[in-house]
GROMACS .gro file of C-alpha atoms in nm:
model
  403
    1MET     CA    1   7.757  11.139   8.916
    2PRO     CA    2   8.095  11.301   9.050
    3LEU     CA    3   8.118  11.463   9.337
    4SER     CA    4   7.990  11.871   9.411
    5LEU     CA    5   8.286  12.033   9.653
    6ASP     CA    6   8.068  12.359   9.614
    7ARG     CA    7   7.768  12.383   9.895
    8PRO     CA    8   7.763  12.206  10.170
    9GLN     CA    9   7.647  11.816  10.134
   10ARG     CA   10   7.434  11.566  10.375
   11VAL     CA   11   7.693  11.305  10.426
   12LEU     CA   12   7.550  11.010  10.626
   13PHE     CA   13   7.737  10.754  10.927
   14TYR     CA   14   7.652  10.393  10.831
   15LEU     CA   15   7.779  10.132  11.163
   16PRO     CA   16   7.690   9.865  11.230
   17MET     CA   17   8.006   9.706  11.282
   18VAL     CA   18   8.179  10.036  11.473
   19THR     CA   19   8.403   9.941  11.755
   20ASN     CA   20   8.468  10.180  12.086
   21TRP     CA   21   8.835  10.206  11.918
   22TRP     CA   22   8.722  10.291  11.589
   23PHE     CA   23   8.358  10.550  11.691
   24VAL     CA   24   8.666  10.746  11.950
   25GLN     CA   25   8.989  10.729  11.734
   26ILE     CA   26   8.848  10.768  11.369
   27VAL     CA   27   8.448  10.795  11.316
   28GLU     CA   28   8.429  11.090  11.537
   29PRO     CA   29   8.795  11.277  11.448
   30LEU     CA   30   8.598  11.214  11.071
   31LEU     CA   31   8.231  11.317  11.187
   32ARG     CA   32   8.390  11.695  11.353
   33ARG     CA   33   8.537  11.806  11.123
   34LEU     CA   34   8.260  11.751  10.831
   35ALA     CA   35   8.020  11.928  11.082
   36GLU     CA   36   8.275  12.186  11.149
   37GLU     CA   37   8.324  12.269  10.784
   38GLY     CA   38   7.963  12.291  10.828
   39HIS     CA   39   7.826  12.020  10.612
   40GLU     CA   40   7.512  11.779  10.708
   41VAL     CA   41   7.600  11.527  10.892
   42HIS     CA   42   7.423  11.203  11.052
   43VAL     CA   43   7.482  10.933  11.215
   44LEU     CA   44   7.259  10.566  11.206
   45ALA     CA   45   7.425  10.288  11.373
   46PRO     CA   46   7.249   9.971  11.599
   47ALA     CA   47   7.266   9.982  11.975
   48PRO     CA   48   7.564   9.798  12.173
   49TRP     CA   49   7.588   9.414  12.038
   50CYS     CA   50   7.939   9.223  12.035
   51GLY     CA   51   8.183   9.468  12.045
   52THR     CA   52   8.011   9.664  11.785
   53GLY     CA   53   7.759   9.974  11.795
   54LEU     CA   54   7.708  10.305  11.939
   55GLY     CA   55   7.583  10.298  12.260
   56PRO     CA   56   7.591  10.612  12.576
   57GLU     CA   57   7.949  10.631  12.620
   58GLU     CA   58   8.003  10.708  12.252
   59LEU     CA   59   7.721  10.942  12.265
   60ALA     CA   60   7.825  11.105  12.587
   61ARG     CA   61   8.142  11.202  12.418
   62CYS     CA   62   7.961  11.445  12.128
   63THR     CA   63   7.661  11.582  12.352
   64ASP     CA   64   7.872  11.958  12.193
   65LEU     CA   65   7.782  11.843  11.850
   66PRO     CA   66   7.375  11.979  11.862
   67HIS     CA   67   7.361  12.020  11.465
   68VAL     CA   68   7.445  11.563  11.451
   69ARG     CA   69   7.177  11.408  11.377
   70TRP     CA   70   7.165  11.081  11.551
   71TYR     CA   71   6.998  10.743  11.504
   72LEU     CA   72   6.953  10.415  11.728
   73MET     CA   73   6.842  10.115  11.593
   74ASP     CA   74   6.740   9.915  11.899
   75GLY     CA   75   6.435   9.606  11.789
   76PRO     CA   76   6.466   9.287  11.829
   77ASP     CA   77   6.674   9.300  11.451
   78HIS     CA   78   6.947   9.482  11.492
   79PRO     CA   79   7.265   9.267  11.562
   80SER     CA   80   7.142   9.133  11.181
   81THR     CA   81   7.259   9.475  11.029
   82ARG     CA   82   7.593   9.301  11.118
   83THR     CA   83   7.589   9.057  10.825
   84VAL     CA   84   7.257   9.045  10.670
   85PRO     CA   85   6.993   9.230  10.778
   86GLU     CA   86   6.677   9.100  10.846
   87ASP     CA   87   6.480   9.421  10.733
   88ALA     CA   88   6.703   9.518  10.386
   89GLU     CA   89   6.406   9.731  10.223
   90GLY     CA   90   6.335   9.900  10.555
   91LEU     CA   91   6.654   9.963  10.603
   92ILE     CA   92   6.732  10.120  10.259
   93GLY     CA   93   6.466  10.279  10.220
   94PHE     CA   94   6.480  10.457  10.572
   95VAL     CA   95   6.847  10.541  10.392
   96HIS     CA   96   6.689  10.715  10.105
   97SER     CA   97   6.421  10.920  10.272
   98LEU     CA   98   6.765  11.137  10.409
   99ALA     CA   99   6.854  11.114  10.103
  100PRO     CA  100   7.283  11.138  10.147
  101ASP     CA  101   7.535  11.275   9.907
  102VAL     CA  102   7.798  11.055  10.039
  103VAL     CA  103   7.701  10.774  10.318
  104LEU     CA  104   8.076  10.674  10.506
  105CYS     CA  105   8.064  10.300  10.623
  106ARG     CA  106   8.171  10.089  10.897
  107THR     CA  107   8.056   9.760  10.820
  108ALA     CA  108   8.081   9.400  10.722
  109ASP     CA  109   7.717   9.415  10.462
  110TYR     CA  110   7.871   9.625  10.209
  111ALA     CA  111   7.598   9.443   9.949
  112THR     CA  112   7.351   9.642  10.162
  113ALA     CA  113   7.522   9.976  10.159
  114ALA     CA  114   7.572   9.997   9.789
  115ARG     CA  115   7.225  10.001   9.720
  116PHE     CA  116   7.179  10.309   9.945
  117PRO     CA  117   7.163  10.621   9.756
  118GLY     CA  118   7.414  10.905   9.708
  119ILE     CA  119   7.831  10.822   9.693
  120VAL     CA  120   7.910  10.509   9.911
  121ARG     CA  121   8.288  10.422  10.034
  122LEU     CA  122   8.379  10.192  10.300
  123LEU     CA  123   8.582  10.300  10.636
  124MET     CA  124   8.879  10.045  10.601
  125GLU     CA  125   9.238  10.007  10.767
  126GLY     CA  126   9.495  10.184  10.649
  127ARG     CA  127   9.842  10.092  10.828
  128PHE     CA  128  10.010   9.741  10.572
  129GLU     CA  129  10.377   9.561  10.701
  130PRO     CA  130  10.590   9.692  10.683
  131PHE     CA  131  10.590  10.018  10.665
  132ALA     CA  132  10.252  10.015  10.957
  133PRO     CA  133  10.164  10.396  11.028
  134PRO     CA  134   9.986  10.415  11.355
  135PRO     CA  135   9.673  10.219  11.353
  136ARG     CA  136   9.421  10.556  11.263
  137TRP     CA  137   9.560  10.517  10.921
  138ILE     CA  138   9.250  10.433  10.677
  139LEU     CA  139   9.101  10.391  10.300
  140LEU     CA  140   8.780  10.427  10.240
  141ALA     CA  141   8.673  10.160   9.958
  142GLU     CA  142   8.433  10.045   9.778
  143ARG     CA  143   8.489   9.668   9.907
  144PRO     CA  144   8.597   9.554  10.199
  145HIS     CA  145   8.902   9.254  10.088
  146ASP     CA  146   8.977   9.443   9.723
  147TYR     CA  147   9.390   9.467   9.750
  148GLY     CA  148   9.682   9.563   9.556
  149LEU     CA  149   9.474   9.725   9.304
  150PRO     CA  150   9.669  10.033   9.088
  151ALA     CA  151   9.518  10.371   9.077
  152ALA     CA  152   9.461  10.543   8.733
  153LEU     CA  153   9.756  10.665   8.716
  154ASP     CA  154  10.067  10.831   8.349
  155PRO     CA  155  10.341  10.727   8.412
  156ASP     CA  156  10.466  11.076   8.466
  157GLN     CA  157  10.273  11.067   8.828
  158GLN     CA  158  10.428  10.728   8.807
  159ASP     CA  159  10.741  10.805   8.787
  160ARG     CA  160  10.680  11.075   9.064
  161LEU     CA  161  10.504  10.910   9.379
  162ARG     CA  162  10.834  10.655   9.271
  163ALA     CA  163  11.069  10.910   9.307
  164LEU     CA  164  10.880  11.032   9.648
  165ILE     CA  165  10.880  10.702   9.860
  166ALA     CA  166  11.247  10.606   9.708
  167PRO     CA  167  11.431  10.710  10.044
  168ALA     CA  168  11.223  10.511  10.227
  169TRP     CA  169  11.162  10.226  10.033
  170ASP     CA  170  11.547  10.161   9.990
  171ARG     CA  171  11.605  10.226  10.366
  172LEU     CA  172  11.326   9.972  10.457
  173GLN     CA  173  11.463   9.743  10.277
  174GLN     CA  174  11.819   9.739  10.432
  175ARG     CA  175  11.686   9.780  10.722
  176LEU     CA  176  11.477   9.440  10.721
  177ALA     CA  177  11.763   9.260  10.469
  178PRO     CA  178  11.792   8.925  10.677
  179PRO     CA  179  12.132   8.907  10.822
  180SER     CA  180  12.345   8.584  10.614
  181GLY     CA  181  12.300   8.307  10.757
  182GLU     CA  182  11.935   8.357  11.022
  183ARG     CA  183  11.748   8.126  10.769
  184ALA     CA  184  11.964   7.775  10.930
  185ALA     CA  185  11.956   7.950  11.230
  186LEU     CA  186  11.624   8.081  11.287
  187PHE     CA  187  11.482   7.723  11.122
  188ASP     CA  188  11.620   7.512  11.363
  189ARG     CA  189  11.596   7.727  11.713
  190LEU     CA  190  11.185   7.702  11.612
  191GLY     CA  191  11.161   7.357  11.469
  192ILE     CA  192  11.118   7.463  11.083
  193PRO     CA  193  11.342   7.108  10.849
  194GLN     CA  194  11.522   7.272  10.615
  195ASP     CA  195  11.518   7.004  10.382
  196ARG     CA  196  11.160   7.151  10.227
  197PRO     CA  197  11.005   7.456  10.164
  198VAL     CA  198  10.829   7.664  10.366
  199LEU     CA  199  10.443   7.860  10.329
  200LEU     CA  200  10.334   8.081  10.595
  201LEU     CA  201   9.998   8.090  10.707
  202PRO     CA  202   9.887   8.399  10.902
  203LEU     CA  203   9.591   8.324  11.026
  204GLU     CA  204   9.299   8.617  11.011
  205CYS     CA  205   9.126   8.805  11.322
  206GLU     CA  206   8.879   8.532  11.467
  207THR     CA  207   8.734   8.801  11.783
  208GLU     CA  208   8.328   8.876  11.857
  209ASP     CA  209   8.353   9.184  11.697
  210ASN     CA  210   8.522   9.101  11.368
  211PHE     CA  211   8.222   9.022  11.098
  212LEU     CA  212   8.410   9.129  10.785
  213ALA     CA  213   8.498   8.694  10.851
  214MET     CA  214   8.145   8.607  10.688
  215HIS     CA  215   8.365   8.718  10.377
  216ARG     CA  216   8.595   8.483  10.394
  217VAL     CA  217   8.695   8.195  10.136
  218GLY     CA  218   8.712   7.818  10.298
  219PRO     CA  219   8.667   7.647  10.637
  220LYS     CA  220   8.657   7.809  10.932
  221PRO     CA  221   8.739   7.854  11.248
  222ASN     CA  222   9.084   7.927  11.215
  223SER     CA  223   9.176   7.545  11.318
  224ALA     CA  224   8.934   7.390  11.082
  225LEU     CA  225   9.133   7.633  10.800
  226VAL     CA  226   9.509   7.471  10.949
  227ARG     CA  227   9.365   7.100  10.950
  228ALA     CA  228   9.287   7.108  10.592
  229VAL     CA  229   9.586   7.278  10.425
  230SER     CA  230   9.762   7.105  10.635
  231GLU     CA  231   9.615   6.771  10.478
  232GLN     CA  232   9.682   6.905  10.131
  233VAL     CA  233   9.957   6.999  10.182
  234GLY     CA  234  10.094   6.691  10.357
  235ASP     CA  235  10.521   6.621  10.408
  236ARG     CA  236  10.562   6.827  10.053
  237ALA     CA  237  10.631   7.147  10.280
  238THR     CA  238  10.599   7.311  10.623
  239LEU     CA  239  10.361   7.531  10.717
  240ALA     CA  240  10.431   7.795  10.954
  241VAL     CA  241  10.166   7.896  11.123
  242THR     CA  242  10.135   8.301  11.286
  243ASN     CA  243   9.780   8.380  11.472
  244HIS     CA  244   9.658   8.729  11.402
  245PRO     CA  245   9.780   8.953  11.703
  246LEU     CA  246   9.398   8.981  11.865
  247ASN     CA  247   9.381   8.627  11.860
  248ASP     CA  248   9.632   8.587  12.110
  249LEU     CA  249   9.500   8.806  12.319
  250HIS     CA  250   9.124   8.753  12.340
  251VAL     CA  251   9.009   8.447  12.136
  252ASP     CA  252   9.071   8.086  12.358
  253ALA     CA  253   9.373   7.889  12.126
  254ASP     CA  254   9.257   7.562  12.264
  255ALA     CA  255   9.130   7.408  11.926
  256LEU     CA  256   9.439   7.504  11.762
  257LEU     CA  257   9.651   7.460  11.998
  258GLY     CA  258   9.506   7.081  11.945
  259THR     CA  259   9.531   7.114  11.557
  260ILE     CA  260   9.842   7.239  11.541
  261ALA     CA  261  10.010   6.974  11.780
  262ALA     CA  262   9.809   6.748  11.589
  263CYS     CA  263   9.964   6.805  11.204
  264PRO     CA  264  10.308   6.638  11.117
  265ASN     CA  265  10.416   6.931  10.875
  266ALA     CA  266  10.277   7.257  11.075
  267VAL     CA  267  10.439   7.453  11.372
  268LEU     CA  268  10.276   7.708  11.511
  269LEU     CA  269  10.552   8.024  11.585
  270PRO     CA  270  10.560   8.278  11.933
  271PRO     CA  271  10.391   8.630  11.857
  272GLY     CA  272  10.778   8.753  11.851
  273ILE     CA  273  11.085   8.713  11.644
  274GLY     CA  274  11.377   8.877  11.761
  275ALA     CA  275  11.264   9.268  11.713
  276HIS     CA  276  10.986   9.150  11.478
  277PRO     CA  277  10.636   9.015  11.442
  278ALA     CA  278  10.710   8.663  11.408
  279THR     CA  279  10.460   8.704  11.061
  280LEU     CA  280  10.758   9.000  10.912
  281ALA     CA  281  11.015   8.785  11.033
  282ILE     CA  282  10.908   8.439  10.842
  283ALA     CA  283  10.805   8.635  10.587
  284ARG     CA  284  11.169   8.738  10.543
  285HIS     CA  285  11.232   8.356  10.482
  286ALA     CA  286  10.918   8.227  10.343
  287ASP     CA  287  10.953   7.995  10.026
  288GLY     CA  288  10.558   8.149   9.991
  289MET     CA  289  10.231   8.244  10.139
  290LEU     CA  290   9.928   8.144  10.161
  291LEU     CA  291   9.668   8.392  10.243
  292GLY     CA  292   9.249   8.467  10.281
  293ASP     CA  293   9.194   8.820  10.329
  294SER     CA  294   9.471   8.942  10.559
  295LYS     CA  295   9.637   9.240  10.517
  296THR     CA  296   9.983   9.069  10.504
  297PHE     CA  297   9.971   8.991  10.170
  298ALA     CA  298  10.173   9.353  10.190
  299LEU     CA  299  10.468   9.177  10.274
  300ALA     CA  300  10.488   8.861  10.085
  301ALA     CA  301  10.445   9.231   9.837
  302PHE     CA  302  10.712   9.357  10.028
  303PHE     CA  303  10.927   9.094   9.989
  304GLY     CA  304  10.872   8.950   9.709
  305VAL     CA  305  10.667   8.635   9.866
  306PRO     CA  306  10.442   8.463   9.622
  307MET     CA  307  10.154   8.408   9.721
  308LEU     CA  308   9.839   8.188   9.670
  309ARG     CA  309   9.480   8.418   9.758
  310GLN     CA  310   9.174   8.232   9.825
  311THR     CA  311   8.939   8.570   9.844
  312ARG     CA  312   8.597   8.696   9.730
  313PHE     CA  313   8.750   9.019   9.689
  314ALA     CA  314   8.953   9.156   9.390
  315THR     CA  315   9.376   9.090   9.343
  316GLY     CA  316   9.592   9.313   9.186
  317GLY     CA  317   9.734   9.180   8.897
  318TRP     CA  318  10.081   9.223   8.991
  319LEU     CA  319  10.092   9.064   9.243
  320ASN     CA  320  10.085   8.741   9.088
  321ALA     CA  321   9.858   8.547   9.304
  322TYR     CA  322   9.783   8.205   9.238
  323ALA     CA  323   9.377   8.111   9.289
  324GLU     CA  324   9.448   7.751   9.359
  325LEU     CA  325   9.663   7.507   9.660
  326PRO     CA  326   9.761   7.234   9.440
  327ALA     CA  327   9.910   7.427   9.130
  328PHE     CA  328  10.107   7.692   9.333
  329LEU     CA  329  10.175   7.384   9.551
  330ASP     CA  330  10.356   7.253   9.303
  331ALA     CA  331  10.467   7.612   9.134
  332VAL     CA  332  10.669   7.620   9.493
  333THR     CA  333  10.834   7.289   9.610
  334ALA     CA  334  10.966   7.327   9.192
  335GLY     CA  335  11.125   7.644   9.276
  336THR     CA  336  10.907   7.823   8.977
  337ALA     CA  337  10.659   8.005   9.152
  338ARG     CA  338  10.569   8.373   9.076
  339ALA     CA  339  10.610   8.623   9.265
  340PRO     CA  340  10.503   8.982   9.312
  341ALA     CA  341  10.679   9.195   9.063
  342ALA     CA  342  10.906   9.427   9.285
  343GLY     CA  343  10.896   9.747   9.051
  344ASP     CA  344  10.482   9.725   9.113
  345ALA     CA  345  10.499   9.644   9.452
  346GLN     CA  346  10.730   9.956   9.534
  347LEU     CA  347  10.456  10.188   9.309
  348TRP     CA  348  10.154  10.035   9.486
  349PHE     CA  349  10.228  10.168   9.813
  350ALA     CA  350  10.387  10.506   9.767
  351GLN     CA  351  10.009  10.492   9.600
  352CYS     CA  352   9.862  10.395   9.893
  353LEU     CA  353  10.051  10.572  10.201
  354LEU     CA  354  10.087  10.893   9.966
  355ASN     CA  355   9.793  10.939   9.774
  356ASP     CA  356   9.525  10.629   9.940
  357ALA     CA  357   9.532  10.624  10.290
  358PHE     CA  358   9.522  10.939  10.550
  359ASP     CA  359   9.550  10.988  10.967
  360ALA     CA  360   9.123  11.021  11.074
  361THR     CA  361   9.309  11.239  11.286
  362GLY     CA  362   9.558  11.518  11.028
  363PRO     CA  363   9.543  11.753  10.848
  364GLN     CA  364   9.470  11.563  10.513
  365ALA     CA  365   9.174  11.377  10.658
  366ASP     CA  366   8.897  11.567  10.401
  367VAL     CA  367   8.713  11.268  10.325
  368LEU     CA  368   8.484  11.457  10.052
  369ALA     CA  369   8.783  11.595   9.830
  370ARG     CA  370   8.930  11.199   9.899
  371ILE     CA  371   8.596  11.086   9.731
  372ALA     CA  372   8.582  11.382   9.454
  373ARG     CA  373   8.898  11.317   9.340
  374PRO     CA  374   9.029  10.967   9.381
  375VAL     CA  375   9.372  11.065   9.264
  376ASP     CA  376   9.536  11.441   9.319
  377PRO     CA  377   9.862  11.465   9.352
  378ASP     CA  378   9.849  11.789   9.516
  379ARG     CA  379   9.774  11.594   9.839
  380TRP     CA  380  10.094  11.363   9.796
  381GLU     CA  381  10.416  11.605   9.952
  382GLY     CA  382  10.180  11.716  10.199
  383ALA     CA  383  10.091  11.290  10.255
  384LEU     CA  384  10.511  11.297  10.325
  385GLY     CA  385  10.544  11.527  10.461
  386TRP     CA  386  10.241  11.390  10.778
  387LEU     CA  387  10.446  11.065  10.725
  388THR     CA  388  10.785  11.257  10.805
  389GLN     CA  389  10.616  11.391  11.145
  390THR     CA  390  10.438  11.030  11.174
  391LEU     CA  391  10.773  10.762  11.144
  392PRO     CA  392  11.097  11.060  11.124
  393ALA     CA  393  11.294  10.697  11.162
  394LEU     CA  394  11.153  10.590  10.816
  395PHE     CA  395  11.059  10.928  10.626
  396GLY     CA  396  11.284  11.153  10.861
  397VAL     CA  397  11.582  11.104  10.549
  398ASP     CA  398  11.729  11.294  10.325
  399ARG     CA  399  11.437  11.360   9.987
  400THR     CA  400  11.652  11.462   9.702
  401ALA     CA  401  11.562  11.252   9.496
  402SER     CA  402  11.347  11.480   9.145
  403VAL     CA  403  11.050  11.466   9.201
   0.00000   0.00000   0.00000
């Protein structure tokens, strides 16, 4: 049933995977706004465990919100809410007793949340390279990692979105175009052979609070993934491996380093190369990218790099992603691999930046209106204006294109 905006709504925040950063930067601003707008706000979350859940620090921030109702799960089974609840039926029954109109979730267990009453949406990261707005940008999603799916837009709306983003798109394409001869010099410096294709393998986050890793396809942890892919690729290509920034900060790298050392066809790149993160710097030169649920699919889309995506989730057809490594490797080595469609890539970035994603602390954090109207051309100019303030060097350019 469509969401009605002509009356106050009962909104439940369900937060088993919320970290302190996510609560402070994203959840708290959203629940404050909803409460100030007169909606009935409820919060259901487990006690702290593995860097997730709500504790005294988070609750103390909201003592000035007396009308927000809090429900904290602190029984012995509360850690299970991060993956598969031991008492899923009891949890679902409790949420039914609250009878929410809308449920906003920060959870990896989307299957249980999908059985809640009301309209259920996941709070997901909305920051995609290379545009990279601040980390506070989020998306409202039905599943965690459905990537590149086009909205239902008529041709005029598509043309308008492309026109709105065209100046920033062209500027970023020019800014990130690699200098002539850079590939050979860069590969020589990094120890990457130039007599075979290069496959970029960006590793996913493995911190203890990232329970979304439960959905990954293929070997775990990352060291096992690198070993398995290396064995399948053999001497037909070189694996250029980049670690996730949070892994560099918080995850022991001994197993990964040992695996890379034992794989003659793999090179672990430094976190940064020149002025850019390593994944971006090498994506411009890669012959293919090997992906699972990483958001770096957006770099492959922007630079037109063929990709393999192995995932449990949906992938936009315009990305032309391969699903199996042997077929992908054959196509890359033959020079015939399908690449993402450039025009559709520009449209998807425009859709994401101007229609789908939003700053949780900004004026367009109108969550209920976004649920009621998933596509709303009336918010596109406002989104572009906010981007101009947020990323002035990129979006603060003359916008004379007809829209």
